[in-house]
């Protein structure tokens, strides 16, 4: 357990984004192997065996997702979700900017595995530099005959297009992303039908996160069993963690799943800044319930251990808050985010996120009422599971965990009209 | 699908880009977001004239194009300053002092969040997570990222912009 550089093996090399550097370390040989030596269904089988799960946050088994694509002749599409909007998350950006060819190779192999000739990279609008890096990399690979028509001389066509978003968190949700890719408002769609049967332009579509797709070349190269030997019994492989907040060495680290939570915070990221004490940590992006310092004792960074602790692995975005952090203000700020990003389509989320902000504003401004806390906790039943997409549920993550775990801090704000920490 | 529009509304380079984009997708409508970006890149913002021109290009009602453009925060539907300062105030930046950065810029430029300096040089807004949480606090000015901000660093960045 601990650090393990698979996805991040190349990122520190000089000119790591260039094709010649990528090829010097065996780049695109996995694509060659896939196209010339493997049938698409064999690749799907290896990915199933690997135990790889969606690294964007939902954690759905990748091979199973691919298996839902019907074996028909209609056009199929692969979409790489590079929207990376979950607050606290900045891991995909490293791959995009520093190892774009690894991502392109993963996309090409995955497209072949599901029978798609066309793939799109939906990248958040703010990552314009990343989009340029990817466009240059696609051009390089097309000119070298690696991508494009008759990829590597295999007779298989693979076209990859970079599509920039324009600032909407909800477009990280896969059906909102598809609408955005079709040139529409990013409103999530009703499911079923699921994208695997009717996705982009109503054709079968697979949407996978950057990190997920960048893992595929290694599975093709070394086999699903090898990948499954990393990590724990149930959470297999490695995962990128973006750690931010009050630690000495924030950044992106690749760890074997199952690494102790405290090892990441205290060893790898250098511990809490200025010798202060840990107060709370959000383990998987702002949508995942926060844990108190004592709750991470003995917890491992994997799907099962974090779930057992009452939270989620999510996107692996660890936000560390020290003892000086006002939890009320943190919860208020996150609520504002969800209210801003609610697409407005479903009433519980549109209205609920706004109520949350109104009530929390009152509490932050010293005008809170004790019954406000129960109104906020009731949001769980009003908003939870009642919408087309999980944005409303995501908004509940910090709210419910914050109030439940730090109720005394909320009560102190209400009773004294001030922040006990002086914030 | 490309309707007849007045090509001279945009530069030749932007027009070439638009043609490329509209041919790149199985359905030209998919290029709408990219065309909005391209026109905004040239003009700085998207006024009704631009919305109508794009609508004609895509053979869509202007209201449809406006509804798409207004959904996404990165499209400026009103004129903004030469430099659009976008300070992230989301959680990781907030706990690393983003509010002080915002206050510092407000004082320095004599404007509030959402306002533009009288000379049209700077517009200040706050934005949601930029994906720079490991180098918080962070901001973007136009398309460039600036990270690990301190008030002193902000001063030197803003002073360097002509």
Coordinates of C-alpha atoms in Angstrom, one line a residue:
Chain A
X1 CA 0.0 0.0 0.0
X2 CA 1.0 3.6 -0.2
X3 CA 2.2 5.5 -3.3
X4 CA 2.3 3.6 -6.6
X5 CA 3.0 5.4 -9.8
X6 CA 1.1 3.8 -12.7
X7 CA -0.9 6.7 -14.2
X8 CA 1.6 9.3 -12.9
X9 CA 4.7 7.4 -14.1
X10 CA 5.4 9.8 -17.0
X11 CA 4.2 13.1 -15.8
X12 CA 7.5 14.4 -14.4
X13 CA 9.5 13.7 -17.5
X14 CA 10.6 16.7 -19.6
X15 CA 8.3 17.2 -22.5
X16 CA 6.0 14.4 -21.2
X17 CA 3.2 15.7 -23.4
X18 CA 5.0 15.0 -26.6
X19 CA 4.4 12.0 -28.8
X20 CA 8.1 11.0 -29.1
X21 CA 8.5 11.0 -25.3
X22 CA 5.4 9.0 -24.9
X23 CA 6.5 6.5 -27.6
X24 CA 9.9 6.1 -26.0
X25 CA 8.4 4.4 -23.0
X26 CA 6.2 2.0 -25.0
X27 CA 3.4 4.4 -25.7
X28 CA 0.7 3.3 -28.2
X29 CA 2.1 -0.3 -28.2
X30 CA -0.9 -1.2 -26.0
X31 CA -3.2 0.2 -28.7
X32 CA -1.3 -1.9 -31.3
X33 CA -1.7 -5.0 -29.1
X34 CA -5.5 -4.3 -28.8
X35 CA -6.1 -3.7 -32.5
X36 CA -4.0 -6.5 -33.8
X37 CA -4.0 -9.2 -31.2
X38 CA -7.3 -8.8 -29.3
X39 CA -11.0 -9.0 -30.1
X40 CA -13.1 -6.2 -28.6
X41 CA -14.9 -8.7 -26.3
X42 CA -11.5 -9.9 -25.0
X43 CA -10.7 -6.3 -23.9
X44 CA -14.0 -6.0 -22.2
X45 CA -13.3 -9.3 -20.4
X46 CA -9.9 -8.1 -19.2
X47 CA -11.4 -4.8 -17.9
X48 CA -14.1 -6.8 -16.1
X49 CA -11.4 -9.0 -14.6
X50 CA -9.4 -6.0 -13.5
X51 CA -12.1 -4.8 -11.2
X52 CA -11.6 -1.3 -12.5
X53 CA -14.4 1.0 -11.3
X54 CA -15.4 4.5 -12.6
X55 CA -12.9 7.0 -11.1
X56 CA -15.1 10.0 -11.6
X57 CA -17.0 9.5 -8.4
X58 CA -19.8 7.0 -8.9
X59 CA -17.5 3.9 -8.9
X60 CA -19.5 1.8 -11.3
X61 CA -17.6 -1.2 -12.7
X62 CA -16.2 -0.1 -16.0
X63 CA -16.3 -3.5 -17.8
X64 CA -19.9 -4.0 -16.8
X65 CA -20.8 -0.6 -18.2
X66 CA -19.1 -1.5 -21.5
X67 CA -21.0 -4.8 -21.5
X68 CA -24.4 -2.9 -21.6
X69 CA -23.6 -1.6 -25.1
X70 CA -25.8 -3.6 -27.6
X71 CA -24.0 -5.6 -30.3
X72 CA -25.8 -3.8 -33.1
X73 CA -24.6 -2.1 -36.3
X74 CA -25.7 1.4 -35.4
X75 CA -23.1 4.1 -34.6
X76 CA -21.7 4.0 -31.1
X77 CA -19.9 6.7 -29.3
X78 CA -17.3 6.9 -26.5
X79 CA -17.3 10.0 -24.4
X80 CA -14.4 10.9 -22.1
X81 CA -15.7 12.9 -19.2
X82 CA -13.1 15.6 -18.5
X83 CA -15.5 18.0 -16.9
X84 CA -13.7 17.7 -13.5
X85 CA -16.0 20.1 -11.6
X86 CA -16.4 18.4 -8.2
X87 CA -14.9 20.9 -5.8
X88 CA -11.6 19.7 -4.5
X89 CA -10.8 17.6 -7.5
X90 CA -7.8 18.4 -9.8
X91 CA -6.4 15.0 -10.7
X92 CA -7.6 14.7 -14.3
X93 CA -5.9 17.9 -15.1
X94 CA -2.5 16.4 -14.4
X95 CA -3.1 13.6 -17.0
X96 CA -4.6 15.9 -19.5
X97 CA -1.8 18.5 -19.3
X98 CA 1.2 16.2 -18.7
X99 CA 0.3 12.8 -20.3
X100 CA -2.3 13.5 -23.0
X101 CA -1.2 10.6 -25.1
X102 CA -1.9 8.1 -22.3
X103 CA -5.5 9.4 -22.2
X104 CA -5.8 9.2 -26.0
X105 CA -4.4 5.7 -26.1
X106 CA -6.9 4.7 -23.4
X107 CA -9.7 6.3 -25.4
X108 CA -8.7 4.6 -28.6
X109 CA -8.5 1.2 -27.0
X110 CA -11.8 1.7 -25.2
X111 CA -13.5 2.9 -28.4
X112 CA -12.4 -0.2 -30.2
X113 CA -13.6 -2.4 -27.2
X114 CA -17.2 -1.0 -27.5
X115 CA -17.2 -0.8 -31.3
X116 CA -17.1 3.0 -31.5
X117 CA -15.3 4.9 -34.3
X118 CA -15.9 8.3 -32.9
X119 CA -15.0 9.6 -29.4
X120 CA -15.4 13.0 -27.7
X121 CA -13.5 14.5 -24.9
X122 CA -15.8 16.7 -23.0
X123 CA -13.4 19.0 -21.1
X124 CA -14.5 21.8 -18.7
X125 CA -14.3 25.2 -20.4
X126 CA -11.8 26.6 -17.9
X127 CA -9.3 24.0 -18.9
X128 CA -8.6 25.7 -22.1
X129 CA -4.8 25.0 -21.8
X130 CA -5.6 21.3 -21.3
X131 CA -7.9 21.4 -24.4
X132 CA -5.1 22.9 -26.4
X133 CA -2.6 20.2 -25.2
X134 CA -5.1 17.5 -26.2
X135 CA -5.8 19.0 -29.6
X136 CA -2.1 19.2 -30.3
X137 CA -1.7 15.6 -29.1
X138 CA -4.5 14.4 -31.4
X139 CA -3.0 16.2 -34.3
X140 CA 0.4 14.6 -33.6
X141 CA -1.1 11.1 -33.3
X142 CA -3.2 11.6 -36.5
X143 CA -0.2 12.7 -38.5
X144 CA 1.7 9.7 -37.3
X145 CA -1.1 7.4 -38.4
X146 CA -1.8 6.3 -34.9
X147 CA -5.3 7.8 -34.7
X148 CA -7.7 8.7 -37.5
X149 CA -8.8 6.5 -40.4
X150 CA -7.1 3.1 -40.4
X151 CA -5.4 3.6 -37.0
X152 CA -1.9 2.0 -37.0
X153 CA -2.8 0.3 -40.3
X154 CA -5.3 -1.9 -38.5
X155 CA -8.2 -1.0 -40.8
X156 CA -10.1 0.4 -37.7
X157 CA -11.0 4.1 -37.8
X158 CA -10.8 6.2 -34.6
X159 CA -11.6 9.9 -34.6
X160 CA -11.3 11.9 -31.3
X161 CA -12.7 15.4 -30.9
X162 CA -12.1 17.8 -28.0
X163 CA -15.3 19.5 -26.9
X164 CA -15.1 22.4 -24.4
X165 CA -17.8 23.0 -21.9
X166 CA -18.5 26.5 -20.7
X167 CA -18.9 26.5 -16.9
X168 CA -21.6 24.2 -15.6
X169 CA -20.9 21.7 -12.8
X170 CA -24.0 19.7 -13.7
X171 CA -22.5 18.8 -17.1
X172 CA -20.2 16.3 -15.2
X173 CA -23.4 14.3 -14.8
X174 CA -23.4 12.0 -17.9
X175 CA -26.8 12.8 -19.4
X176 CA -26.4 16.5 -18.9
X177 CA -23.0 16.2 -20.5
X178 CA -24.6 14.5 -23.5
X179 CA -27.1 17.4 -23.9
X180 CA -24.3 19.8 -23.7
X181 CA -22.3 17.9 -26.3
X182 CA -25.4 18.1 -28.5
X183 CA -25.3 21.9 -28.2
X184 CA -28.1 22.3 -25.7
X185 CA -28.5 23.4 -22.1
X186 CA -26.9 21.0 -19.7
X187 CA -30.1 19.4 -18.3
X188 CA -29.9 15.8 -17.1
X189 CA -32.1 13.4 -19.0
X190 CA -34.7 11.0 -17.7
X191 CA -33.5 7.4 -17.4
X192 CA -34.2 4.9 -18.8
X193 CA -33.2 4.8 -21.5
X194 CA -29.6 4.7 -20.3
X195 CA -26.8 6.1 -22.4
X196 CA -25.5 2.6 -23.2
X197 CA -28.6 2.1 -25.3
X198 CA -29.6 5.6 -26.2
X199 CA -27.0 8.2 -25.5
X200 CA -25.4 10.8 -27.8
X201 CA -27.7 11.4 -30.8
X202 CA -29.9 8.6 -29.4
X203 CA -27.2 6.0 -30.1
X204 CA -25.4 3.7 -27.7
X205 CA -22.8 5.7 -25.8
X206 CA -20.3 5.0 -23.0
X207 CA -19.2 7.8 -20.8
X208 CA -16.0 7.3 -18.7
X209 CA -13.9 9.5 -16.6
X210 CA -10.3 10.6 -17.7
X211 CA -8.6 8.5 -15.0
X212 CA -10.7 5.5 -15.8
X213 CA -9.8 5.6 -19.5
X214 CA -6.1 6.3 -18.8
X215 CA -6.0 3.1 -16.8
X216 CA -7.1 0.9 -19.7
X217 CA -3.8 0.7 -21.5
X218 CA -2.1 -0.8 -18.5
X219 CA -4.9 -3.5 -18.2
X220 CA -4.3 -4.3 -21.9
X221 CA -0.6 -4.4 -21.4
X222 CA -0.3 -6.5 -18.2
X223 CA -3.7 -8.1 -18.0
X224 CA -6.8 -7.7 -15.8
X225 CA -5.4 -10.2 -13.2
X226 CA -2.3 -8.1 -12.7
X227 CA -4.3 -4.9 -12.2
X228 CA -6.6 -6.7 -9.8
X229 CA -3.5 -7.7 -7.7
X230 CA -3.1 -4.1 -6.8
X231 CA -5.2 -2.6 -4.0
X232 CA -7.5 -4.6 -1.7
X233 CA -9.6 -7.7 -2.1
X234 CA -12.6 -5.6 -3.2
X235 CA -11.2 -2.2 -4.2
X236 CA -8.7 -3.0 -6.9
X237 CA -5.9 -1.0 -8.5
X238 CA -4.6 2.5 -7.9
X239 CA -6.4 5.8 -7.5
X240 CA -5.4 9.4 -7.9
X241 CA -6.1 11.5 -4.9
X242 CA -6.2 15.3 -5.0
X243 CA -5.5 16.6 -1.5
X244 CA -6.1 20.2 -0.7
X245 CA -6.7 22.4 2.3
X246 CA -4.6 22.7 5.4
X247 CA -1.8 20.3 4.6
X248 CA 1.8 21.0 4.1
X249 CA 2.1 19.3 0.7
X250 CA -1.2 19.5 -1.2
X251 CA -1.2 17.9 -4.6
X252 CA -2.1 14.9 -6.7
X253 CA -0.9 11.5 -5.4
X254 CA -1.4 8.1 -6.9
X255 CA -2.0 5.5 -4.2
X256 CA -2.9 1.8 -4.1
X257 CA -6.5 1.6 -2.9
X258 CA -6.5 0.5 0.7
X259 CA -3.8 2.9 1.8
X260 CA -4.5 4.2 5.3
X261 CA -6.3 7.6 5.3
X262 CA -3.8 8.9 7.9
X263 CA -0.8 7.9 5.8
X264 CA -2.0 10.2 3.1
X265 CA -2.7 13.2 5.3
X266 CA 0.3 12.8 7.8
X267 CA 3.0 11.2 5.7
X268 CA 2.5 11.7 2.0
X269 CA 0.9 15.2 2.2
X270 CA 3.2 16.2 5.1
X271 CA 0.6 16.6 7.9
X272 CA -1.4 19.6 9.0
X273 CA 0.1 23.0 8.4
X274 CA 1.5 25.2 11.2
X275 CA 1.4 22.3 13.7
X276 CA -2.3 22.6 14.0
X277 CA -4.8 19.8 14.7
X278 CA -7.1 18.2 12.2
X279 CA -10.7 19.1 12.6
X280 CA -12.6 17.5 9.7
X281 CA -11.9 16.0 6.3
X282 CA -14.0 15.7 3.2
X283 CA -12.8 12.4 1.6
X284 CA -14.1 12.4 -2.0
X285 CA -15.1 15.8 -3.2
X286 CA -17.5 18.3 -1.7
X287 CA -20.5 16.0 -2.3
X288 CA -19.2 13.3 0.1
X289 CA -20.1 13.6 3.8
X290 CA -17.3 15.0 5.9
X291 CA -15.7 13.0 8.6
X292 CA -14.5 14.3 12.0
X293 CA -10.8 13.8 12.8
X294 CA -11.4 10.9 15.1
X295 CA -13.6 9.2 12.4
X296 CA -10.7 8.6 10.1
X297 CA -8.9 6.5 12.7
X298 CA -8.2 3.1 11.0
X299 CA -10.0 4.1 7.9
X300 CA -8.5 3.0 4.6
X301 CA -8.8 4.9 1.3
X302 CA -11.0 2.4 -0.6
X303 CA -14.6 2.1 -1.6
X304 CA -15.7 -0.2 1.3
X305 CA -13.8 1.3 4.2
X306 CA -15.0 4.9 3.4
X307 CA -18.5 3.6 3.0
X308 CA -18.3 1.8 6.4
X309 CA -17.1 5.1 7.9
X310 CA -20.3 6.8 6.6
X311 CA -18.8 8.6 3.6
X312 CA -17.6 7.8 0.1
X313 CA -14.4 7.5 -2.0
X314 CA -16.0 9.8 -4.6
X315 CA -13.5 11.4 -6.9
X316 CA -10.7 11.0 -4.4
X317 CA -10.7 14.7 -3.6
X318 CA -9.5 15.0 0.0
X319 CA -10.2 18.4 1.5
X320 CA -8.5 18.8 4.9
X321 CA -9.8 21.3 7.4
X322 CA -7.8 22.2 10.5
X323 CA -9.1 23.4 13.9
X324 CA -9.4 27.0 12.8
X325 CA -12.0 26.2 10.2
X326 CA -15.6 27.3 10.8
X327 CA -17.7 24.4 9.8
X328 CA -20.8 26.5 9.5
X329 CA -19.1 28.8 7.0
X330 CA -17.7 25.8 5.1
X331 CA -21.2 24.2 4.9
X332 CA -22.7 27.6 3.8
X333 CA -20.1 28.0 1.1
X334 CA -20.7 24.5 -0.3
X335 CA -24.5 25.1 -0.2
X336 CA -24.0 28.3 -2.2
X337 CA -22.1 26.2 -4.8
X338 CA -24.9 23.7 -5.2
X339 CA -27.5 26.4 -5.4
X340 CA -25.5 28.2 -8.1
X341 CA -25.0 24.9 -10.1
X342 CA -28.5 23.5 -9.8
X343 CA -29.8 23.4 -13.4
X344 CA -33.3 24.3 -12.3
X345 CA -35.1 21.4 -13.9
X346 CA -36.3 19.6 -10.8
X347 CA -38.2 21.5 -8.2
X348 CA -36.8 19.8 -5.1
X349 CA -33.2 20.7 -6.1
X350 CA -33.9 24.1 -7.6
X351 CA -35.9 25.3 -4.5
X352 CA -34.2 23.1 -1.9
X353 CA -30.7 24.3 -2.6
X354 CA -32.0 27.9 -2.5
X355 CA -33.7 27.4 0.9
X356 CA -30.5 25.9 2.2
X357 CA -28.6 29.0 1.3
X358 CA -31.2 31.3 2.7
X359 CA -31.3 29.6 6.0
X360 CA -27.6 29.2 6.3
X361 CA -27.1 32.8 5.4
X362 CA -29.3 33.7 8.4
X363 CA -27.2 31.5 10.7
X364 CA -23.9 32.8 9.4
X365 CA -25.2 36.4 9.9
X366 CA -26.1 35.7 13.5
X367 CA -29.9 35.7 12.9
X368 CA -30.4 31.9 13.0
X369 CA -33.2 30.2 14.9
X370 CA -32.8 26.9 16.7
X371 CA -35.6 25.3 14.6
X372 CA -33.6 26.1 11.4
X373 CA -31.3 23.1 12.1
X374 CA -34.3 20.7 11.9
X375 CA -35.6 22.4 8.8
X376 CA -32.2 21.9 7.2
X377 CA -32.0 18.3 8.3
X378 CA -35.5 17.7 6.8
X379 CA -34.0 18.6 3.4
X380 CA -32.8 15.0 3.4
X381 CA -36.3 13.7 2.8
X382 CA -37.4 16.6 0.5
X383 CA -34.5 16.6 -1.8
X384 CA -32.9 13.2 -1.4
X385 CA -33.5 10.8 -4.3
X386 CA -36.3 13.0 -5.7
X387 CA -34.6 14.4 -8.8
X388 CA -33.4 13.3 -12.2
X389 CA -29.7 13.6 -11.3
X390 CA -27.7 13.3 -8.0
X391 CA -26.9 17.1 -7.7
X392 CA -29.6 17.5 -5.0
X393 CA -28.2 14.5 -3.1
X394 CA -24.7 15.8 -3.5
X395 CA -25.8 19.1 -1.9
X396 CA -27.0 17.1 1.1
X397 CA -23.5 15.5 1.7
X398 CA -21.8 18.4 3.4
X399 CA -25.1 19.8 4.9
X400 CA -26.3 16.8 6.7
X401 CA -22.9 15.6 7.8
X402 CA -21.9 19.1 8.9
X403 CA -24.9 19.7 11.1
X404 CA -25.0 16.2 12.5
X405 CA -21.3 16.1 13.4
X406 CA -20.8 19.7 14.4
X407 CA -24.2 20.6 15.8
X408 CA -22.7 22.4 18.8
X409 CA -20.9 24.7 16.4
X410 CA -24.2 25.6 14.6
X411 CA -26.0 26.0 17.9
X412 CA -23.2 28.3 19.2
X413 CA -23.7 30.5 16.1
X414 CA -27.4 30.7 16.7
X415 CA -27.3 31.3 20.4
X416 CA -24.5 33.9 20.5
X417 CA -25.1 35.3 17.0
X418 CA -21.3 35.0 16.4
X419 CA -18.8 32.5 15.2
X420 CA -17.1 30.9 18.2
X421 CA -13.9 30.8 16.2
X422 CA -14.0 34.5 15.5
X423 CA -14.6 33.9 11.8
Chain B
X1 CA -27.3 23.3 -42.1
X2 CA -25.0 26.3 -42.4
X3 CA -27.3 29.1 -43.5
X4 CA -26.2 32.1 -45.4
X5 CA -24.8 34.6 -43.0
X6 CA -22.7 37.7 -43.3
X7 CA -19.2 36.2 -43.0
X8 CA -17.6 39.6 -42.4
X9 CA -19.3 39.6 -38.9
X10 CA -16.2 37.7 -37.7
X11 CA -12.6 37.7 -38.8
X12 CA -11.4 35.2 -41.5
X13 CA -9.6 33.2 -38.9
X14 CA -12.7 32.9 -36.7
X15 CA -14.7 32.0 -39.8
X16 CA -12.3 29.2 -40.7
X17 CA -12.5 27.9 -37.1
X18 CA -16.3 27.9 -37.2
X19 CA -16.4 26.0 -40.5
X20 CA -14.0 23.5 -39.1
X21 CA -16.1 23.1 -35.9
X22 CA -19.4 22.7 -37.7
X23 CA -18.0 19.9 -39.9
X24 CA -16.3 18.1 -37.1
X25 CA -19.4 16.7 -35.5
X26 CA -22.0 14.1 -36.8
X27 CA -24.6 16.9 -36.1
X28 CA -23.6 20.5 -36.7
X29 CA -25.7 21.7 -33.7
X30 CA -23.1 20.0 -31.5
X31 CA -20.7 22.8 -32.5
X32 CA -22.9 25.5 -30.9
X33 CA -20.9 25.8 -27.6
X34 CA -17.6 25.9 -29.5
X35 CA -18.9 28.6 -31.9
X36 CA -20.1 30.6 -28.9
X37 CA -16.6 30.3 -27.5
X38 CA -15.0 31.3 -30.8
X39 CA -17.2 34.4 -31.3
X40 CA -16.7 35.5 -27.7
X41 CA -12.9 35.0 -28.1
X42 CA -13.0 37.5 -30.9
X43 CA -15.5 40.0 -29.5
X44 CA -15.0 39.7 -25.8
X45 CA -18.7 39.1 -25.1
X46 CA -21.8 38.0 -26.8
X47 CA -24.4 40.8 -27.4
X48 CA -27.7 40.2 -29.1
X49 CA -26.2 41.0 -32.4
X50 CA -23.8 38.1 -32.0
X51 CA -26.5 35.8 -30.6
X52 CA -28.7 36.6 -33.7
X53 CA -25.8 36.0 -36.1
X54 CA -25.0 32.6 -34.5
X55 CA -28.7 31.7 -34.5
X56 CA -28.9 32.4 -38.2
X57 CA -25.7 30.3 -38.8
X58 CA -27.3 27.3 -37.0
X59 CA -30.8 28.0 -38.4
X60 CA -32.2 28.2 -34.8
X61 CA -34.4 30.9 -33.2
X62 CA -32.3 33.5 -31.4
X63 CA -34.1 32.6 -28.2
X64 CA -32.8 29.1 -28.4
X65 CA -29.2 30.2 -28.8
X66 CA -29.7 32.7 -26.0
X67 CA -31.1 30.1 -23.7
X68 CA -28.1 27.9 -24.3
X69 CA -25.6 30.8 -23.9
X70 CA -27.2 32.0 -20.7
X71 CA -27.1 28.5 -19.1
X72 CA -23.3 28.5 -19.1
X73 CA -21.4 30.9 -16.8
X74 CA -18.4 31.3 -19.1
X75 CA -20.4 33.2 -21.8
X76 CA -20.4 36.9 -21.1
X77 CA -23.7 38.3 -22.3
X78 CA -22.7 41.8 -21.2
X79 CA -19.6 43.7 -21.9
X80 CA -16.8 42.9 -19.5
X81 CA -13.5 44.7 -18.9
X82 CA -10.4 44.0 -20.9
X83 CA -9.3 41.8 -18.1
X84 CA -11.9 39.5 -16.5
X85 CA -10.6 38.6 -13.0
X86 CA -12.2 35.4 -11.8
X87 CA -11.4 34.5 -8.2
X88 CA -12.3 31.0 -7.0
X89 CA -14.0 31.2 -3.6
X90 CA -15.0 27.5 -3.3
X91 CA -14.1 25.5 -0.3
X92 CA -10.4 24.7 -0.8
X93 CA -9.7 28.3 -1.8
X94 CA -12.0 29.7 0.9
X95 CA -10.1 27.9 3.7
X96 CA -6.9 29.2 2.2
X97 CA -7.8 32.9 2.3
X98 CA -9.7 33.5 -1.0
X99 CA -12.0 36.0 0.8
X100 CA -9.0 38.2 1.7
X101 CA -7.9 38.0 -1.9
X102 CA -11.3 39.2 -3.1
X103 CA -11.3 42.0 -0.6
X104 CA -7.8 43.0 -1.5
X105 CA -8.7 43.3 -5.2
X106 CA -11.9 45.2 -4.4
X107 CA -9.8 47.8 -2.4
X108 CA -7.1 47.9 -5.0
X109 CA -9.4 48.5 -8.0
X110 CA -12.1 50.4 -6.1
X111 CA -14.8 48.1 -7.3
X112 CA -17.1 45.5 -5.8
X113 CA -17.5 41.9 -7.1
X114 CA -19.5 42.1 -10.3
X115 CA -18.3 45.5 -11.2
X116 CA -16.0 46.9 -13.9
X117 CA -13.5 49.7 -13.4
X118 CA -14.6 53.0 -15.0
X119 CA -11.7 52.8 -17.5
X120 CA -13.1 49.4 -18.7
X121 CA -9.8 47.7 -17.8
X122 CA -10.9 45.2 -15.1
X123 CA -14.0 43.3 -14.2
X124 CA -14.0 41.4 -11.0
X125 CA -16.1 38.3 -10.4
X126 CA -16.0 35.3 -8.1
X127 CA -16.3 31.8 -9.6
X128 CA -16.8 28.2 -8.5
X129 CA -14.0 25.6 -8.3
X130 CA -11.4 26.1 -11.0
X131 CA -9.6 22.8 -10.3
X132 CA -6.6 24.5 -8.7
X133 CA -7.4 23.4 -5.2
X134 CA -3.8 22.1 -4.6
X135 CA -2.5 25.6 -5.3
X136 CA -5.2 27.6 -3.5
X137 CA -6.2 30.3 -3.5
X138 CA -6.4 30.6 -7.3
X139 CA -7.9 32.9 -9.9
X140 CA -8.1 33.2 -13.6
X141 CA -7.6 36.4 -15.6
X142 CA -9.2 35.9 -19.0
X143 CA -7.8 32.5 -19.8
X144 CA -4.7 32.3 -17.6
X145 CA -4.5 30.6 -14.3
X146 CA -2.8 32.3 -11.3
X147 CA -2.2 30.1 -8.2
X148 CA -0.9 30.2 -4.6
X149 CA -2.1 33.8 -4.4
X150 CA -1.1 36.3 -1.8
X151 CA -2.1 40.0 -1.7
X152 CA 1.5 40.9 -2.8
X153 CA 1.4 38.4 -5.7
X154 CA -2.0 39.8 -6.8
X155 CA -0.5 43.3 -6.8
X156 CA 2.4 42.3 -9.0
X157 CA 0.1 40.4 -11.4
X158 CA -2.4 43.2 -11.7
X159 CA 0.3 45.9 -12.0
X160 CA 1.9 43.9 -14.9
X161 CA -1.3 44.0 -17.0
X162 CA -1.3 46.9 -19.4

